[in-house]
Tab-separated table of C-alpha atoms and ligand atoms in Angstrom:
chain	number	residue	atom	x	y	z
A	1	UNK	CA	106.221	-8.139	-51.190
A	2	UNK	CA	103.237	-7.325	-49.290
A	3	UNK	CA	101.705	-3.861	-49.026
A	4	UNK	CA	101.044	-4.263	-45.372
A	5	UNK	CA	104.977	-5.180	-44.440
A	6	UNK	CA	107.721	-3.163	-43.724
A	7	UNK	CA	110.076	-2.594	-46.626
A	8	UNK	CA	112.565	-4.982	-46.917
A	9	UNK	CA	116.034	-3.841	-48.490
A	10	UNK	CA	118.411	-6.213	-49.881
A	11	UNK	CA	121.746	-5.603	-49.940
A	12	UNK	CA	123.615	-7.877	-52.715
A	13	UNK	CA	127.225	-8.255	-51.650
A	14	UNK	CA	130.096	-9.861	-53.680
A	15	UNK	CA	133.400	-9.175	-55.598
A	16	UNK	CA	133.300	-7.733	-58.904
A	17	UNK	CA	131.741	-10.085	-61.579
A	18	UNK	CA	130.004	-12.170	-58.596
A	19	UNK	CA	126.398	-12.004	-60.567
A	20	UNK	CA	125.135	-9.084	-58.075
A	21	UNK	CA	123.693	-7.176	-61.102
A	22	UNK	CA	122.292	-10.203	-62.689
A	23	UNK	CA	120.696	-11.535	-59.378
A	24	UNK	CA	119.153	-8.185	-58.411
A	25	UNK	CA	118.096	-7.757	-61.508
A	26	UNK	CA	116.022	-11.238	-61.942
A	27	UNK	CA	115.053	-10.602	-58.038
A	28	UNK	CA	113.584	-7.577	-59.046
A	29	UNK	CA	111.303	-8.847	-61.295
A	30	UNK	CA	110.016	-11.803	-59.183
A	31	UNK	CA	109.601	-9.401	-56.281
A	32	UNK	CA	108.500	-6.621	-58.173
A	33	UNK	CA	110.403	-3.904	-56.263
A	34	UNK	CA	113.268	-1.796	-57.947
A	35	UNK	CA	117.047	-2.500	-58.363
A	36	UNK	CA	119.505	0.210	-57.615
A	37	UNK	CA	122.639	-0.308	-59.032
A	38	UNK	CA	124.916	2.205	-57.751
A	39	UNK	CA	127.289	1.818	-60.454
A	40	UNK	CA	124.814	2.307	-62.910
A	41	UNK	CA	123.471	5.541	-61.153
A	42	UNK	CA	127.375	6.296	-60.593
A	43	UNK	CA	128.199	5.684	-64.743
A	44	UNK	CA	124.997	7.822	-65.641
A	45	UNK	CA	125.931	10.623	-63.517
A	46	UNK	CA	129.903	10.935	-64.807
A	47	UNK	CA	128.812	11.290	-68.579
A	48	UNK	CA	128.786	15.230	-68.253
A	49	UNK	CA	132.048	16.403	-69.621
A	50	UNK	CA	132.961	18.639	-66.519
A	51	UNK	CA	136.480	18.564	-65.352
A	52	UNK	CA	135.276	17.121	-61.671
A	53	UNK	CA	132.746	14.387	-63.382
A	54	UNK	CA	135.597	13.413	-65.891
A	55	UNK	CA	138.010	13.008	-62.907
A	56	UNK	CA	135.459	10.766	-61.314
A	57	UNK	CA	134.810	8.972	-64.234
A	58	UNK	CA	138.315	8.192	-64.360
A	59	UNK	CA	138.348	7.142	-61.609
A	60	UNK	CA	135.794	4.547	-61.846
A	61	UNK	CA	137.507	3.143	-65.501
A	62	UNK	CA	140.565	2.659	-62.650
A	63	UNK	CA	138.868	0.766	-60.308
A	64	UNK	CA	138.710	3.157	-57.321
A	65	UNK	CA	135.616	3.932	-55.226
A	66	UNK	CA	134.189	7.128	-55.912
A	67	UNK	CA	133.849	9.777	-53.041
A	68	UNK	CA	131.051	8.817	-50.721
A	69	UNK	CA	129.186	12.781	-51.125
A	70	UNK	CA	128.780	11.553	-54.843
A	71	UNK	CA	127.524	8.030	-53.818
A	72	UNK	CA	125.267	9.417	-51.043
A	73	UNK	CA	123.608	12.041	-53.198
A	74	UNK	CA	122.759	10.003	-55.785
A	75	UNK	CA	121.438	7.149	-53.823
A	76	UNK	CA	119.503	9.526	-51.422
A	77	UNK	CA	117.637	11.077	-54.845
A	78	UNK	CA	116.833	7.601	-56.239
A	79	UNK	CA	115.419	6.054	-52.956
A	80	UNK	CA	113.191	8.787	-52.851
A	81	UNK	CA	111.322	7.865	-55.985
A	82	UNK	CA	107.664	5.942	-54.989
A	83	UNK	CA	108.622	2.787	-56.624
A	84	UNK	CA	111.357	2.504	-53.319
A	85	UNK	CA	108.256	2.369	-50.890
A	86	UNK	CA	107.870	-1.009	-50.640
A	87	UNK	CA	111.321	-2.171	-50.710
A	88	UNK	CA	114.333	-2.157	-52.800
A	89	UNK	CA	117.546	-3.877	-53.938
A	90	UNK	CA	120.897	-2.553	-53.327
A	91	UNK	CA	123.110	-3.471	-55.858
A	92	UNK	CA	127.174	-1.642	-55.348
A	93	UNK	CA	125.733	-0.027	-51.800
A	94	UNK	CA	127.754	-0.209	-49.332
A	95	UNK	CA	131.161	-0.671	-50.206
A	96	UNK	CA	132.756	-0.097	-46.863
A	97	UNK	CA	132.243	-0.215	-43.256
A	98	UNK	CA	131.855	3.399	-43.174
A	99	UNK	CA	129.058	3.254	-45.979
A	100	UNK	CA	127.418	-0.087	-43.887
A	101	UNK	CA	127.116	2.563	-40.721
A	102	UNK	CA	125.135	4.998	-42.673
A	103	UNK	CA	123.042	2.743	-44.095
A	104	UNK	CA	121.987	1.419	-40.555
A	105	UNK	CA	121.564	4.888	-39.042
A	106	UNK	CA	119.178	6.020	-41.557
A	107	UNK	CA	120.409	6.616	-44.798
A	108	UNK	CA	117.103	5.373	-45.983
A	109	UNK	CA	115.158	7.045	-43.754
A	110	UNK	CA	113.192	8.549	-46.906
A	111	UNK	CA	110.167	10.110	-46.241
A	112	UNK	CA	108.516	7.161	-48.158
A	113	UNK	CA	109.239	4.969	-45.283
A	114	UNK	CA	108.068	7.059	-42.673
A	115	UNK	CA	104.636	5.714	-42.214
A	116	UNK	CA	105.982	2.429	-42.166
A	117	UNK	CA	107.920	0.247	-39.300
A	118	UNK	CA	112.009	0.611	-39.745
A	119	UNK	CA	112.663	-1.082	-43.347
A	120	UNK	CA	114.384	-4.748	-42.860
A	121	UNK	CA	117.595	-5.285	-43.859
A	122	UNK	CA	118.543	-8.553	-45.433
A	123	UNK	CA	122.110	-9.272	-46.906
A	124	UNK	CA	122.700	-11.538	-49.618
A	125	UNK	CA	126.403	-12.543	-50.279
A	126	UNK	CA	127.578	-14.030	-53.692
A	127	UNK	CA	130.428	-16.607	-52.916
A	128	UNK	CA	132.840	-16.485	-56.215
A	129	UNK	CA	136.426	-17.789	-56.951
A	130	UNK	CA	138.753	-15.289	-58.436
A	131	UNK	CA	139.100	-17.280	-61.531
A	132	UNK	CA	135.692	-17.551	-61.792
A	133	UNK	CA	135.500	-13.187	-62.020
A	134	UNK	CA	138.275	-13.028	-64.371
A	135	UNK	CA	136.144	-15.439	-66.907
A	136	UNK	CA	133.007	-13.664	-66.417
A	137	UNK	CA	134.391	-9.862	-66.766
A	138	UNK	CA	136.425	-10.810	-69.559
A	139	UNK	CA	133.568	-12.003	-71.304
A	140	UNK	CA	131.221	-9.823	-70.708
A	141	UNK	CA	129.500	-7.365	-72.969
A	142	UNK	CA	127.250	-4.359	-72.138
A	143	UNK	CA	124.473	-2.345	-74.345
A	144	UNK	CA	125.549	0.884	-75.100
A	145	UNK	CA	122.405	2.615	-74.731
A	146	UNK	CA	120.237	0.550	-72.305
A	147	UNK	CA	122.894	-1.004	-70.157
A	148	UNK	CA	121.498	-4.822	-70.516
A	149	UNK	CA	124.523	-7.184	-69.525
A	150	UNK	CA	125.645	-10.034	-71.617
A	151	UNK	CA	128.123	-12.798	-71.660
A	152	UNK	CA	130.105	-14.359	-75.318
A	153	UNK	CA	129.822	-17.831	-73.932
A	154	UNK	CA	126.855	-18.144	-70.982
A	155	UNK	CA	124.781	-15.205	-72.368
A	156	UNK	CA	125.348	-14.375	-75.646
A	157	UNK	CA	123.055	-11.872	-77.664
A	158	UNK	CA	120.843	-13.374	-80.424
A	159	UNK	CA	122.959	-11.322	-83.020
A	160	UNK	CA	126.522	-11.163	-82.455
A	161	UNK	CA	127.345	-7.539	-81.152
A	162	UNK	CA	123.653	-6.608	-80.912
A	163	UNK	CA	121.663	-5.814	-77.599
A	164	UNK	CA	118.432	-8.110	-77.934
A	165	UNK	CA	116.271	-5.351	-76.001
A	166	UNK	CA	117.286	-2.271	-78.864
A	167	UNK	CA	120.046	-3.692	-81.235
A	168	UNK	CA	122.407	-1.234	-80.044
A	169	UNK	CA	126.324	-2.176	-80.060
A	170	UNK	CA	127.467	-3.996	-77.015
A	171	UNK	CA	130.451	-2.706	-75.502
A	172	UNK	CA	133.332	-3.881	-73.446
A	173	UNK	CA	133.302	-2.061	-70.057
A	174	UNK	CA	136.071	0.390	-69.322
A	175	UNK	CA	137.191	-1.449	-65.800
A	176	UNK	CA	136.474	-5.053	-67.259
A	177	UNK	CA	140.303	-4.996	-68.324
A	178	UNK	CA	142.246	-7.245	-66.622
A	179	UNK	CA	144.894	-5.078	-64.741
A	180	UNK	CA	141.731	-2.983	-63.819
A	181	UNK	CA	139.585	-6.290	-62.862
A	182	UNK	CA	143.083	-7.431	-60.364
A	183	UNK	CA	142.586	-3.619	-58.807
A	184	UNK	CA	138.981	-3.752	-58.083
A	185	UNK	CA	139.254	-7.475	-56.732
A	186	UNK	CA	142.402	-6.012	-54.179
A	187	UNK	CA	139.998	-3.174	-53.213
A	188	UNK	CA	136.632	-5.566	-52.831
A	189	UNK	CA	139.090	-7.744	-50.260
A	190	UNK	CA	140.095	-4.357	-48.486
A	191	UNK	CA	137.460	-2.488	-48.042
A	192	UNK	CA	134.012	-4.333	-48.698
A	193	UNK	CA	134.930	-7.851	-47.803
A	194	UNK	CA	134.932	-6.546	-43.739
A	195	UNK	CA	131.401	-5.536	-44.264
A	196	UNK	CA	130.080	-9.453	-44.539
A	197	UNK	CA	131.736	-10.581	-40.593
A	198	UNK	CA	129.887	-6.977	-39.836
A	199	UNK	CA	126.428	-8.477	-41.112
A	200	UNK	CA	127.173	-11.547	-40.016
A	201	UNK	CA	126.632	-10.504	-36.201
A	202	UNK	CA	123.695	-8.182	-36.667
A	203	UNK	CA	121.150	-8.984	-39.436
A	204	UNK	CA	120.081	-11.297	-41.971
A	205	UNK	CA	122.976	-12.762	-43.986
A	206	UNK	CA	122.572	-15.095	-46.789
A	207	UNK	CA	125.748	-17.046	-47.968
A	208	UNK	CA	125.095	-18.398	-51.301
A	209	UNK	CA	127.269	-20.396	-54.251
A	210	UNK	CA	127.474	-18.009	-56.820
A	211	UNK	CA	129.401	-20.185	-59.034
A	212	UNK	CA	126.180	-22.093	-59.806
A	213	UNK	CA	124.023	-21.706	-63.285
A	214	UNK	CA	121.876	-18.216	-62.076
A	215	UNK	CA	118.466	-19.880	-62.232
A	216	UNK	CA	120.120	-22.078	-59.584
A	217	UNK	CA	121.262	-18.832	-57.577
A	218	UNK	CA	117.775	-17.097	-57.814
A	219	UNK	CA	116.190	-20.313	-56.615
A	220	UNK	CA	118.303	-20.882	-53.472
A	221	UNK	CA	117.991	-17.139	-52.744
A	222	UNK	CA	114.188	-17.135	-53.158
A	223	UNK	CA	113.809	-19.949	-51.103
A	224	UNK	CA	115.769	-18.960	-48.480
A	225	UNK	CA	114.006	-15.438	-48.227
A	226	UNK	CA	110.818	-17.302	-47.822
A	227	UNK	CA	112.092	-19.165	-44.712
A	228	UNK	CA	114.256	-16.080	-43.284
A	229	UNK	CA	111.516	-13.561	-43.673
A	230	UNK	CA	108.825	-16.073	-42.938
A	231	UNK	CA	107.282	-13.936	-45.719
A	232	UNK	CA	103.877	-13.892	-46.068
A	233	UNK	CA	103.838	-12.679	-49.278
A	234	UNK	CA	102.150	-13.506	-52.322
A	235	UNK	CA	105.019	-11.558	-54.084
A	236	UNK	CA	107.742	-14.492	-52.845
A	237	UNK	CA	104.979	-17.579	-53.775
A	238	UNK	CA	104.927	-15.706	-57.006
A	239	UNK	CA	108.883	-15.482	-57.261
A	240	UNK	CA	109.091	-19.177	-56.684
A	241	UNK	CA	106.718	-20.333	-59.105
A	242	UNK	CA	108.237	-18.253	-62.034
A	243	UNK	CA	111.443	-19.307	-61.043
A	244	UNK	CA	110.501	-22.673	-61.206
A	245	UNK	CA	108.502	-22.316	-64.271
A	246	UNK	CA	111.337	-20.872	-65.798
A	247	UNK	CA	114.538	-23.113	-65.277
B	301	AP5	P1	129.927	-1.610	-60.321
B	301	AP5	O1	128.769	-1.610	-61.453
B	301	AP5	O2	128.599	-1.906	-59.058
B	301	AP5	O3	130.842	-3.079	-60.170
B	301	AP5	P2	130.845	-4.324	-59.406
B	301	AP5	O4	130.860	-4.382	-57.969
B	301	AP5	O5	132.375	-4.259	-59.827
B	301	AP5	O6	129.966	-5.367	-60.284
B	301	AP5	P3	130.189	-5.793	-61.775
B	301	AP5	O7	128.890	-4.650	-62.361
B	301	AP5	O8	131.411	-5.666	-62.490
B	301	AP5	O9	129.610	-7.299	-61.498
B	301	AP5	P4	128.301	-7.833	-60.983
B	301	AP5	O10	128.495	-8.529	-59.608
B	301	AP5	O11	127.210	-7.023	-60.833
B	301	AP5	O12	128.096	-9.271	-61.861
B	301	AP5	P5	127.322	-9.014	-63.525
B	301	AP5	O13	125.806	-9.602	-63.082
B	301	AP5	O14	127.185	-7.933	-64.346
B	301	AP5	O15	130.617	-0.458	-59.320
B	301	AP5	C1	131.500	0.201	-60.972
B	301	AP5	C2	132.323	1.096	-60.151
B	301	AP5	O16	131.313	2.219	-59.504
B	301	AP5	C3	133.261	0.863	-58.751
B	301	AP5	O17	134.439	0.412	-58.827
B	301	AP5	C4	133.519	2.042	-58.081
B	301	AP5	O18	133.924	2.903	-58.947
B	301	AP5	C5	131.999	2.462	-58.271
B	301	AP5	N1	131.223	2.293	-56.988
B	301	AP5	C6	129.801	1.742	-57.263
B	301	AP5	N2	129.476	1.674	-55.843
B	301	AP5	C7	130.282	2.153	-55.359
B	301	AP5	C8	130.240	2.498	-53.762
B	301	AP5	N3	128.986	2.166	-53.115
B	301	AP5	N4	130.994	3.444	-53.147
B	301	AP5	C9	132.332	4.105	-54.197
B	301	AP5	N5	132.489	4.023	-55.290
B	301	AP5	C10	131.431	3.251	-55.756
B	301	AP5	O19	128.341	-10.402	-64.063
B	301	AP5	C11	129.108	-10.513	-64.457
B	301	AP5	C12	129.194	-11.334	-65.771
B	301	AP5	O20	128.873	-12.899	-65.321
B	301	AP5	C13	128.086	-11.151	-66.757
B	301	AP5	O21	128.712	-11.169	-68.492
B	301	AP5	C14	126.848	-12.007	-66.665
B	301	AP5	O22	126.409	-12.329	-67.913
B	301	AP5	C15	128.152	-13.328	-65.990
B	301	AP5	N6	127.335	-13.864	-65.105
B	301	AP5	C16	126.392	-13.633	-63.956
B	301	AP5	N7	126.065	-14.797	-63.325
B	301	AP5	C17	126.532	-15.648	-63.750
B	301	AP5	C18	126.373	-17.192	-63.491
B	301	AP5	N8	125.680	-17.439	-62.080
B	301	AP5	N9	126.993	-17.943	-64.357
B	301	AP5	C19	127.726	-17.677	-65.648
B	301	AP5	N10	127.691	-16.487	-65.757
B	301	AP5	C20	127.257	-15.495	-64.896
């Protein structure tokens, strides 16, 4: 992103397993702005063994949303870090209309943004069928150390069961068990899906077919963002050519 532009906040929306983390990671390296995964922030935060944290961890393992106070604490701390000054990609926030309202009312009014124009919000919705989701989440494996994501069929590690980046063991996320995935889908429909019509009337909402190969999705998003924001930024041109050169 261009240093002179108001920061752009990308909100990546979609059901569990839609590819939010995958696309956010690709876009973050293409646009050179941070990918903030609220799920990852929360998973690190509930590692400590206090009774309160264990309760929250259990909520996540069962697929429930955790209380806003915790979400807002971890998010506010992360957004105030210097690398967020030029924009950021939010993966997993907002998840309710209330959280969407908090975001619009200035949740990100970080001191980092105070000398810039108000940040611009662009929402990207990855549309994926429930049957695809179950397949993606049952095949997902996560590095136990760095959190890198794999899929047994579509993105296997070079050595079975080991992370390409650090060689650590790959694990199954507790909330990827089938019954929990169905519960997460139910919560998504009830709590998160209404945000889409809310955004459709208010902000730039980009609808993307999330069933495509991940490189095609990234290419479609970059092209749409360029025309949506009339990005004069070198970052977007670089992003486009990087996607073109890495099919
Ligand atoms: P979170 O970690 O955010 O989980 P989620 O939203 O359910 O999303 P996932 O991480 O499961 O999937 P994804 O869409 O990122 O897909 P991915 O790219 O990994 O949140 C976990 C929990 O934290 C919540 O349940 C809640 O408890 C709590 N929480 C988080 N935010 C909260 C909030 N705001 N408020 C309250 N509570 C909150 O891809 C999935 C698999 O598919 C991978 O294996 C990948 O390799 C593969 N894949 C990806 N794209 C493709 C493709 N195009 N083609 C083929 N395979 C693909």
